[in-house]
Structures are given as C-alpha cells and as structure tokens.
Short mmCIF file of C-alpha atoms in Angstrom, two decimals:
data_model
loop_
_atom_site.label_atom_id
_atom_site.label_comp_id
_atom_site.label_asym_id
_atom_site.label_seq_id
_atom_site.Cartn_x
_atom_site.Cartn_y
_atom_site.Cartn_z
CA MET A 1 -35.19 71.59 28.71
CA THR A 2 -33.49 71.55 25.33
CA VAL A 3 -34.18 69.42 22.25
CA MET A 4 -31.30 67.09 21.55
CA SER A 5 -30.61 64.07 19.36
CA TYR A 6 -29.86 60.66 20.85
CA LEU A 7 -26.29 60.91 19.57
CA GLY A 8 -25.94 64.46 20.87
CA ALA A 9 -27.18 63.34 24.29
CA ILE A 10 -24.42 60.74 24.48
CA GLY A 11 -21.82 63.37 23.60
CA ALA A 12 -23.25 65.77 26.17
CA ALA A 13 -23.18 63.09 28.90
CA GLN A 14 -19.55 62.30 28.15
CA ARG A 15 -18.55 65.95 28.18
CA GLU A 16 -20.35 66.54 31.51
CA ALA A 17 -18.65 63.51 33.04
CA MET A 18 -15.22 64.63 31.87
CA ASP A 19 -15.78 68.19 33.10
CA ALA A 20 -16.86 66.88 36.51
CA ASP A 21 -14.17 64.25 37.11
CA PRO A 22 -10.57 64.30 35.81
CA ARG A 23 -10.42 60.51 36.21
CA VAL A 24 -12.87 60.05 33.33
CA VAL A 25 -11.09 59.23 30.07
CA ILE A 26 -12.35 58.12 26.65
CA ILE A 27 -10.50 55.48 24.68
CA GLY A 28 -11.34 53.61 21.50
CA GLU A 29 -10.80 53.40 17.78
CA ASP A 30 -10.79 56.85 16.16
CA VAL A 31 -12.24 58.70 19.17
CA GLU A 32 -9.79 61.54 18.54
CA ALA A 33 -11.37 62.12 15.13
CA ASN A 34 -14.97 62.15 16.43
CA VAL A 35 -15.95 59.66 13.69
CA TYR A 36 -19.41 58.92 15.08
CA GLY A 37 -20.06 62.34 16.53
CA THR A 38 -19.87 61.61 20.26
CA THR A 39 -16.50 63.17 21.08
CA GLY A 40 -17.22 66.57 19.57
CA ALA A 41 -19.05 69.41 21.29
CA GLY A 42 -22.23 67.35 21.38
CA LYS A 43 -23.94 69.64 18.85
CA SER A 44 -23.19 68.35 15.37
CA ARG A 45 -20.79 66.23 13.36
CA LYS A 46 -19.07 69.45 12.25
CA ASP A 47 -17.64 69.88 15.75
CA LYS A 48 -14.75 67.50 15.06
CA GLY A 49 -11.89 67.42 17.48
CA ASP A 50 -13.50 69.47 20.25
CA PHE A 51 -12.98 66.85 22.97
CA LEU A 52 -9.37 66.45 21.95
CA GLU A 53 -8.86 70.21 22.14
CA LEU A 54 -10.66 70.50 25.48
CA PHE A 55 -9.19 67.52 27.30
CA GLY A 56 -5.99 66.62 25.46
CA LYS A 57 -4.50 63.32 24.31
CA ASN A 58 -4.04 62.07 27.88
CA ARG A 59 -7.82 61.83 28.24
CA ILE A 60 -8.96 61.26 24.63
CA ARG A 61 -6.89 58.39 23.37
CA ASN A 62 -7.00 56.48 20.10
CA THR A 63 -6.27 52.77 20.41
CA PRO A 64 -5.00 50.07 18.08
CA ILE A 65 -7.63 48.07 16.21
CA SER A 66 -7.60 45.27 18.77
CA GLU A 67 -10.68 44.90 20.93
CA GLU A 68 -9.00 42.48 23.32
CA VAL A 69 -6.26 45.03 23.97
CA ILE A 70 -8.76 47.87 24.34
CA VAL A 71 -10.94 46.04 26.86
CA GLY A 72 -7.98 44.69 28.83
CA ALA A 73 -6.34 48.11 29.01
CA ALA A 74 -9.62 49.67 30.15
CA ALA A 75 -10.03 47.06 32.88
CA GLY A 76 -6.53 47.71 34.17
CA ALA A 77 -7.01 51.47 34.05
CA ALA A 78 -10.29 51.17 35.98
CA MET A 79 -8.70 48.96 38.63
CA THR A 80 -5.90 51.49 39.16
CA GLY A 81 -7.96 54.64 39.56
CA LEU A 82 -9.33 55.88 36.25
CA ARG A 83 -12.97 55.77 35.08
CA PRO A 84 -12.72 54.89 31.37
CA ILE A 85 -15.47 55.25 28.79
CA VAL A 86 -14.64 52.81 26.01
CA ASP A 87 -16.03 53.30 22.50
CA LEU A 88 -16.06 49.86 20.86
CA SER A 89 -18.01 50.98 17.80
CA TYR A 90 -19.97 48.00 16.40
CA SER A 91 -21.43 45.73 19.07
CA SER A 92 -20.26 42.72 17.05
CA PHE A 93 -16.69 43.75 17.92
CA LEU A 94 -17.31 42.76 21.54
CA TYR A 95 -16.87 39.12 20.55
CA MET A 96 -13.15 39.64 19.92
CA ALA A 97 -12.71 40.52 23.59
CA MET A 98 -14.87 37.82 25.17
CA ASP A 99 -12.07 36.47 27.37
CA GLN A 100 -11.40 39.94 28.75
CA PHE A 101 -15.10 40.61 29.34
CA VAL A 102 -15.99 37.27 30.90
CA ASN A 103 -12.84 36.33 32.80
CA GLN A 104 -11.45 39.73 33.75
CA VAL A 105 -13.94 42.60 33.61
CA ALA A 106 -16.87 40.65 35.03
CA LYS A 107 -14.94 38.64 37.63
CA ASN A 108 -12.07 40.73 38.93
CA ARG A 109 -13.97 42.57 41.66
CA TYR A 110 -15.04 39.18 43.04
CA MET A 111 -11.65 37.53 42.49
CA PHE A 112 -9.89 40.33 44.38
CA GLY A 113 -12.33 40.13 47.27
CA GLY A 114 -13.70 43.61 46.67
CA GLN A 115 -10.26 45.23 46.99
CA ALA A 116 -10.51 46.51 43.42
CA SER A 117 -13.49 47.99 41.63
CA LEU A 118 -14.04 48.31 37.87
CA PRO A 119 -15.69 51.66 37.13
CA VAL A 120 -15.65 51.31 33.35
CA VAL A 121 -18.31 51.88 30.67
CA PHE A 122 -18.24 50.04 27.35
CA ARG A 123 -20.26 51.71 24.61
CA SER A 124 -21.23 49.86 21.46
CA ALA A 125 -23.68 50.50 18.64
CA MET A 126 -26.05 47.94 17.17
CA PHE A 127 -26.11 48.63 13.43
CA TYR A 128 -29.00 46.32 12.58
CA GLY A 129 -31.57 47.41 10.02
CA LEU A 130 -28.98 49.35 8.04
CA ASN A 131 -27.69 46.81 5.50
CA THR A 132 -24.48 46.11 7.37
CA GLY A 133 -24.66 42.36 6.79
CA ALA A 134 -24.37 39.39 9.13
CA HIS A 135 -21.01 40.40 10.63
CA HIS A 136 -22.15 43.85 11.78
CA SER A 137 -25.85 43.53 12.61
CA ASP A 138 -25.81 41.64 15.91
CA ARG A 139 -27.76 42.56 19.03
CA PRO A 140 -25.61 40.69 21.59
CA TYR A 141 -26.97 42.01 24.88
CA PRO A 142 -28.69 38.68 25.80
CA MET A 143 -25.33 36.91 25.66
CA PHE A 144 -23.85 39.34 28.16
CA MET A 145 -26.92 39.11 30.41
CA ASN A 146 -25.67 35.60 31.16
CA VAL A 147 -22.37 36.92 32.57
CA PRO A 148 -22.63 37.78 36.30
CA GLY A 149 -20.85 41.00 37.21
CA LEU A 150 -21.85 43.08 34.18
CA LYS A 151 -24.55 45.74 34.12
CA ILE A 152 -26.39 46.30 30.85
CA ILE A 153 -28.32 49.34 29.62
CA VAL A 154 -30.37 49.76 26.43
CA PRO A 155 -31.60 53.37 26.20
CA SER A 156 -34.28 54.20 23.63
CA THR A 157 -34.57 58.00 23.97
CA PRO A 158 -32.15 60.96 24.15
CA TYR A 159 -33.30 61.61 27.73
CA ASP A 160 -32.47 58.05 28.78
CA ALA A 161 -29.26 57.91 26.76
CA LYS A 162 -27.84 60.86 28.65
CA GLY A 163 -29.19 60.07 32.12
CA LEU A 164 -28.23 56.40 32.05
CA LEU A 165 -24.75 57.10 30.72
CA ARG A 166 -24.10 59.61 33.51
CA THR A 167 -25.14 56.99 36.05
CA ALA A 168 -23.02 54.34 34.34
CA VAL A 169 -19.90 56.52 34.57
CA ASP A 170 -20.51 56.96 38.31
CA CYS A 171 -20.97 53.21 38.84
CA ASP A 172 -18.14 51.21 40.41
CA ASP A 173 -19.08 48.13 38.38
CA PRO A 174 -18.56 47.57 34.63
CA VAL A 175 -21.49 48.74 32.51
CA LEU A 176 -22.19 47.77 28.90
CA THR A 177 -24.42 50.14 26.97
CA PHE A 178 -25.98 48.97 23.71
CA GLU A 179 -27.20 51.75 21.43
CA ALA A 180 -29.48 51.08 18.46
CA CYS A 181 -27.89 53.36 15.89
CA MET A 182 -31.22 53.67 14.07
CA LEU A 183 -32.21 55.75 17.11
CA TRP A 184 -29.16 58.03 16.92
CA GLY A 185 -31.00 60.68 14.92
CA THR A 186 -34.17 60.70 17.02
CA LYS A 187 -34.73 63.86 19.03
CA GLY A 188 -36.32 64.60 22.37
CA GLU A 189 -36.30 66.95 25.32
CA VAL A 190 -33.34 66.71 27.66
CA PRO A 191 -32.79 68.79 30.83
CA GLU A 192 -30.01 71.34 30.50
CA GLU A 193 -28.85 70.68 34.05
CA GLU A 194 -27.12 67.49 35.14
CA TYR A 195 -29.34 64.54 35.98
CA ARG A 196 -29.07 60.78 36.38
CA ILE A 197 -31.41 57.84 35.88
CA PRO A 198 -31.00 54.96 38.36
CA LEU A 199 -30.07 51.60 36.91
CA GLY A 200 -32.86 49.04 37.28
CA GLN A 201 -35.73 51.53 37.03
CA ALA A 202 -38.12 50.91 34.13
CA ARG A 203 -40.07 53.67 32.39
CA VAL A 204 -43.78 53.48 31.66
CA ALA A 205 -43.70 54.97 28.18
CA ARG A 206 -47.48 54.77 27.82
CA GLU A 207 -50.13 53.84 30.37
CA GLY A 208 -52.80 51.28 29.54
CA SER A 209 -55.12 48.71 31.06
CA ASP A 210 -55.75 45.90 28.55
CA VAL A 211 -52.28 44.53 27.73
CA THR A 212 -48.68 45.13 28.78
CA VAL A 213 -46.02 45.46 26.09
CA VAL A 214 -42.42 45.36 27.30
CA ALA A 215 -40.34 46.80 24.47
CA ILE A 216 -36.54 46.91 24.26
CA SER A 217 -34.35 49.45 22.48
CA SER A 218 -35.61 50.26 18.96
CA ALA A 219 -38.79 48.25 19.61
CA VAL A 220 -39.99 50.99 21.98
CA PRO A 221 -41.01 53.57 19.34
CA GLU A 222 -42.54 50.77 17.24
CA ALA A 223 -44.62 49.62 20.22
CA LEU A 224 -45.76 53.17 20.90
CA VAL A 225 -46.96 53.57 17.31
CA ALA A 226 -48.83 50.26 17.55
CA ALA A 227 -50.40 51.30 20.85
CA GLU A 228 -51.53 54.62 19.38
CA SER A 229 -53.12 52.84 16.42
CA LEU A 230 -54.98 50.33 18.59
CA ALA A 231 -56.20 53.09 20.90
CA GLU A 232 -58.38 54.25 18.03
CA GLU A 233 -60.20 50.91 18.33
CA GLY A 234 -60.61 51.26 22.08
CA LEU A 235 -57.76 48.95 23.05
CA SER A 236 -55.64 50.30 25.92
CA VAL A 237 -51.98 49.27 25.65
CA GLU A 238 -49.37 49.88 28.35
CA VAL A 239 -45.82 50.16 27.01
CA ILE A 240 -42.92 49.60 29.40
CA ASP A 241 -39.32 50.40 28.47
CA PRO A 242 -37.03 48.51 30.91
CA ARG A 243 -34.11 50.85 30.06
CA THR A 244 -31.71 48.50 31.87
CA LEU A 245 -31.64 44.73 31.43
CA VAL A 246 -29.18 44.12 34.27
CA PRO A 247 -30.40 45.06 36.80
CA PHE A 248 -33.93 44.48 35.54
CA ASP A 249 -37.02 46.14 37.04
CA ALA A 250 -39.09 42.98 37.38
CA GLU A 251 -41.40 44.60 39.90
CA ALA A 252 -42.62 47.21 37.40
CA VAL A 253 -43.40 44.57 34.76
CA VAL A 254 -45.10 42.16 37.16
CA ARG A 255 -47.18 44.97 38.63
CA SER A 256 -48.33 45.98 35.16
CA VAL A 257 -49.22 42.42 34.13
CA GLN A 258 -51.17 41.92 37.33
CA ARG A 259 -53.37 44.82 36.19
CA THR A 260 -53.65 44.04 32.49
CA GLY A 261 -53.57 40.23 32.56
CA ARG A 262 -51.66 40.03 29.27
CA LEU A 263 -48.03 40.36 28.16
CA VAL A 264 -46.26 40.93 24.86
CA VAL A 265 -42.46 41.29 24.81
CA ALA A 266 -40.87 43.01 21.80
CA ASP A 267 -37.14 42.32 21.60
CA PRO A 268 -34.91 42.98 18.54
CA ALA A 269 -32.49 40.20 19.55
CA HIS A 270 -32.73 36.60 18.38
CA ARG A 271 -35.51 34.52 19.94
CA THR A 272 -33.60 31.73 21.71
CA CYS A 273 -32.24 32.71 25.15
CA SER A 274 -33.30 36.30 24.50
CA ALA A 275 -34.10 39.07 26.95
CA ALA A 276 -37.70 38.42 25.90
CA ALA A 277 -37.38 34.82 27.06
CA GLU A 278 -36.06 35.89 30.47
CA ILE A 279 -38.77 38.51 30.93
CA SER A 280 -41.43 35.97 29.95
CA ALA A 281 -40.06 33.48 32.46
CA ILE A 282 -40.09 36.08 35.24
CA VAL A 283 -43.75 36.89 34.60
CA ALA A 284 -44.66 33.20 34.30
CA GLU A 285 -43.07 32.56 37.70
CA GLU A 286 -44.33 35.64 39.52
CA ALA A 287 -47.65 36.55 37.90
CA PHE A 288 -49.00 33.39 36.29
CA GLU A 289 -52.29 33.58 38.15
CA SER A 290 -52.91 37.02 36.65
CA LEU A 291 -52.48 35.95 33.03
CA ARG A 292 -55.62 35.77 30.89
CA ALA A 293 -53.71 34.63 27.82
CA PRO A 294 -50.37 33.08 26.88
CA ILE A 295 -47.35 35.39 26.77
CA VAL A 296 -46.30 36.32 23.24
CA ARG A 297 -42.75 37.21 22.21
CA VAL A 298 -42.01 39.36 19.16
CA THR A 299 -38.34 38.84 18.33
CA THR A 300 -35.91 38.44 15.47
CA PRO A 301 -35.89 34.86 14.12
CA ASP A 302 -32.91 32.63 14.86
CA THR A 303 -31.25 33.32 11.53
CA GLN A 304 -28.29 35.27 10.22
CA ILE A 305 -29.05 38.81 9.10
CA PRO A 306 -29.16 39.16 5.30
CA PHE A 307 -27.64 42.09 3.45
CA SER A 308 -30.77 42.50 1.32
CA THR A 309 -32.95 45.40 2.46
CA ALA A 310 -36.12 43.63 1.39
CA LEU A 311 -35.26 40.57 3.48
CA GLU A 312 -33.73 42.32 6.49
CA LYS A 313 -36.56 44.77 7.18
CA GLN A 314 -38.98 41.88 7.73
CA LEU A 315 -36.99 40.36 10.59
CA TYR A 316 -37.13 42.85 13.46
CA PRO A 317 -40.10 43.74 15.68
CA ASN A 318 -42.09 46.52 14.06
CA ARG A 319 -45.43 48.23 14.39
CA ASP A 320 -47.29 45.54 12.43
CA SER A 321 -45.79 42.50 14.19
CA ILE A 322 -46.29 44.08 17.63
CA GLU A 323 -49.87 45.04 16.77
CA ASP A 324 -50.55 41.49 15.59
CA ALA A 325 -49.17 40.08 18.86
CA ILE A 326 -51.38 42.42 20.87
CA ARG A 327 -54.40 41.24 18.91
CA ARG A 328 -53.43 37.63 19.59
CA VAL A 329 -53.26 38.04 23.36
CA THR A 330 -56.49 40.04 23.49
CA GLY A 331 -58.32 37.77 21.07
CA THR A 332 -59.43 40.75 19.04
CA ARG A 333 -59.74 41.83 15.47
CA PRO A 334 -60.95 45.29 14.49
CA GLY A 335 -64.51 45.64 15.77
CA SER A 336 -64.77 41.95 16.68
CA LEU A 337 -65.61 42.22 20.38
CA SER A 338 -67.51 44.55 22.62
CA GLU A 339 -65.63 46.30 25.42
CA ALA A 340 -67.02 44.03 28.12
CA ALA A 341 -66.40 40.85 26.16
CA ARG A 342 -62.89 41.87 25.21
CA LEU A 343 -61.84 42.51 28.78
CA THR A 344 -63.15 39.21 30.08
CA SER A 345 -62.36 36.83 27.21
CA PRO A 346 -59.03 34.98 27.07
CA ALA A 347 -57.15 34.73 23.82
CA PRO A 348 -58.12 31.74 21.64
CA GLY A 349 -56.39 28.52 22.68
CA PHE A 350 -55.60 29.55 26.28
#
C-alpha cells in the first residue's frame, strides 16, 4: 500500500490504463498542460507535461473550448476503436453537450443494435463549496441518472477513485464520473499493484446497528464524523457509500435497513428528483415493513448556489445536519433514552 491523494489516485489510474492499452487516449481542455494535476506523473502538480512526454500528442490531445465537439468526438472515437478518457473540467460544462450525451452517447449502442460499443469515460469535477458561484457549483449526477445507457460513479476516497476509474476505462459502456473537488486533497492508502472495483458494489464505510446512513460523494466523510460523535453516546450508525449510482447496489442498502430499521440519506445534490429521492423510494418499496421511522433526506435545498461563503457553507450536508437527521429518526437527544427504549421506540410522529 502507498498513501496517495484523491487527485493523485486519478492520475495514477489514467497512467496505468494508458500503459496497459494503447487504445486509451485522454482528450479535453488543457490536458496537455496538466492544469488540474491528473495528466502529470501522478505525484504532484510540479510534474507538468509528463503524460505528454510519455505518450505523445496522439494520445494526450487538447481540444477546442466546445463541450459539444469534445463529447461528440469522443463518442465517435469510442465507436471506432479507441477508449477515450475525456476531461470536461467543471461538471456544469456537461450541460453544453446534452444533445450529444442524451441522443448519441447514451443511445448509440442500442440504436446500432449492439454492433457498436461506447467505451468512453467522461470525468468532471463538482466545484461546490468553493465560492465558484451558481454557474460552476452544480452537482448534476441526478439529471444523468435519468438517462438510460449511462453509468455513473461518485468516488469519495483515493482508493475508490483509482479502482473505479480503472473499471470504468475497461467498460464497454459510457461512464460518467463525478468528483467532488473538495475531496481532491484527501489522502488514503492505495494498493501499489493494479486493482479494480466492480461497478454497482457499495462500500460499508462504517458498521452499525441502530440507523443506516447512505452518504454520497463529499457527504461520506461528513457522515463518518457524525457517526463517530454519536458513538460516544452509544448510538451505532452504519454508513454506506454507494460508490456508483448507476448501477446502484440496492441490495446492500435494503439489507442494512432491514437490520437497523432506520434510514438517512445524505446527498449534496438538490432535493427534488435527487439520488436521495430514488434511494428513499427503493427502500420504501422493498423494506417498508422494516422501517421504525420515516426516511429522512439531508440534501441541498432547491436554490441557486450563492457566491457568499457564509451563505454557501450552510447549504450542503455536513456533520451537524446529518447528526440532526440521525437524532430525528432515532427519536433521541443526548442522554434522553435508555438503550432498550431507544432501540424499540419509533421516531416522534411515525
């Protein structure tokens, strides 16, 4: 094992994939210059230009500032034998290529009767929480969950960022990966040898017995901090990181809720038609009889993201809002219930 940053893990996964398969290419705005640090040696931002030196301009290719052109070119390249990794920078930029994503990338394998596959990965960073304003702070993965034919991953650790990206590059279907850039600097242990994480396999980030918290992307570390704090009061919180939203590991979540009887979903996206809403619906359909309390969603309100730091930081799921939701579904306040009463009492109003 080696300690690596989230951003370094992405660079390492790309370098491994390019070393292993000459069909893998990287295209995007400023990828030759290693602007965000993922097309260098995978060690630091000082390693500028390493990918370009190693693989040449045929495989590391800058593109015009036109997302529709980038996505369309990547789709065509994938259908004719290459395996592109596309760096689209800000996730908000995906909107400019919606026709390509929805009508070409997602549908072409079906429209061509399986005669063509689309082994292409689209990387984008969610810059929320960093004062980038309404135009650059979106978390659009729920929108793309509604498009059949796309796979969607939302890694929250360096280990998952590398393993999921390696799997995505191998996949014959288009994969969108949404990275919370506030996680880019986080560090964790990553195997030095090659490895892959299957799509659709959730991770139990923390085991517990009283309540299940399904946390997405940057909400995962916040949920873990909340769980650690509540453990000091004797409350046992299970934290599940789905890692991929399409395909989604519904079995892991339902199995957990059947044990705990309670569910909180922490999702940094907007509330309406969110991933949290879909996960809540799945549990309501498949594990309703196990629920001891109503499901609670902790999401970003349906509002535009302000530029003001003081306003923005209050919007996203954090330790305090997740902890409050856990208390709501367990009907507890610090020291308010005995162990036996807490485990058998539903939340108020259920």
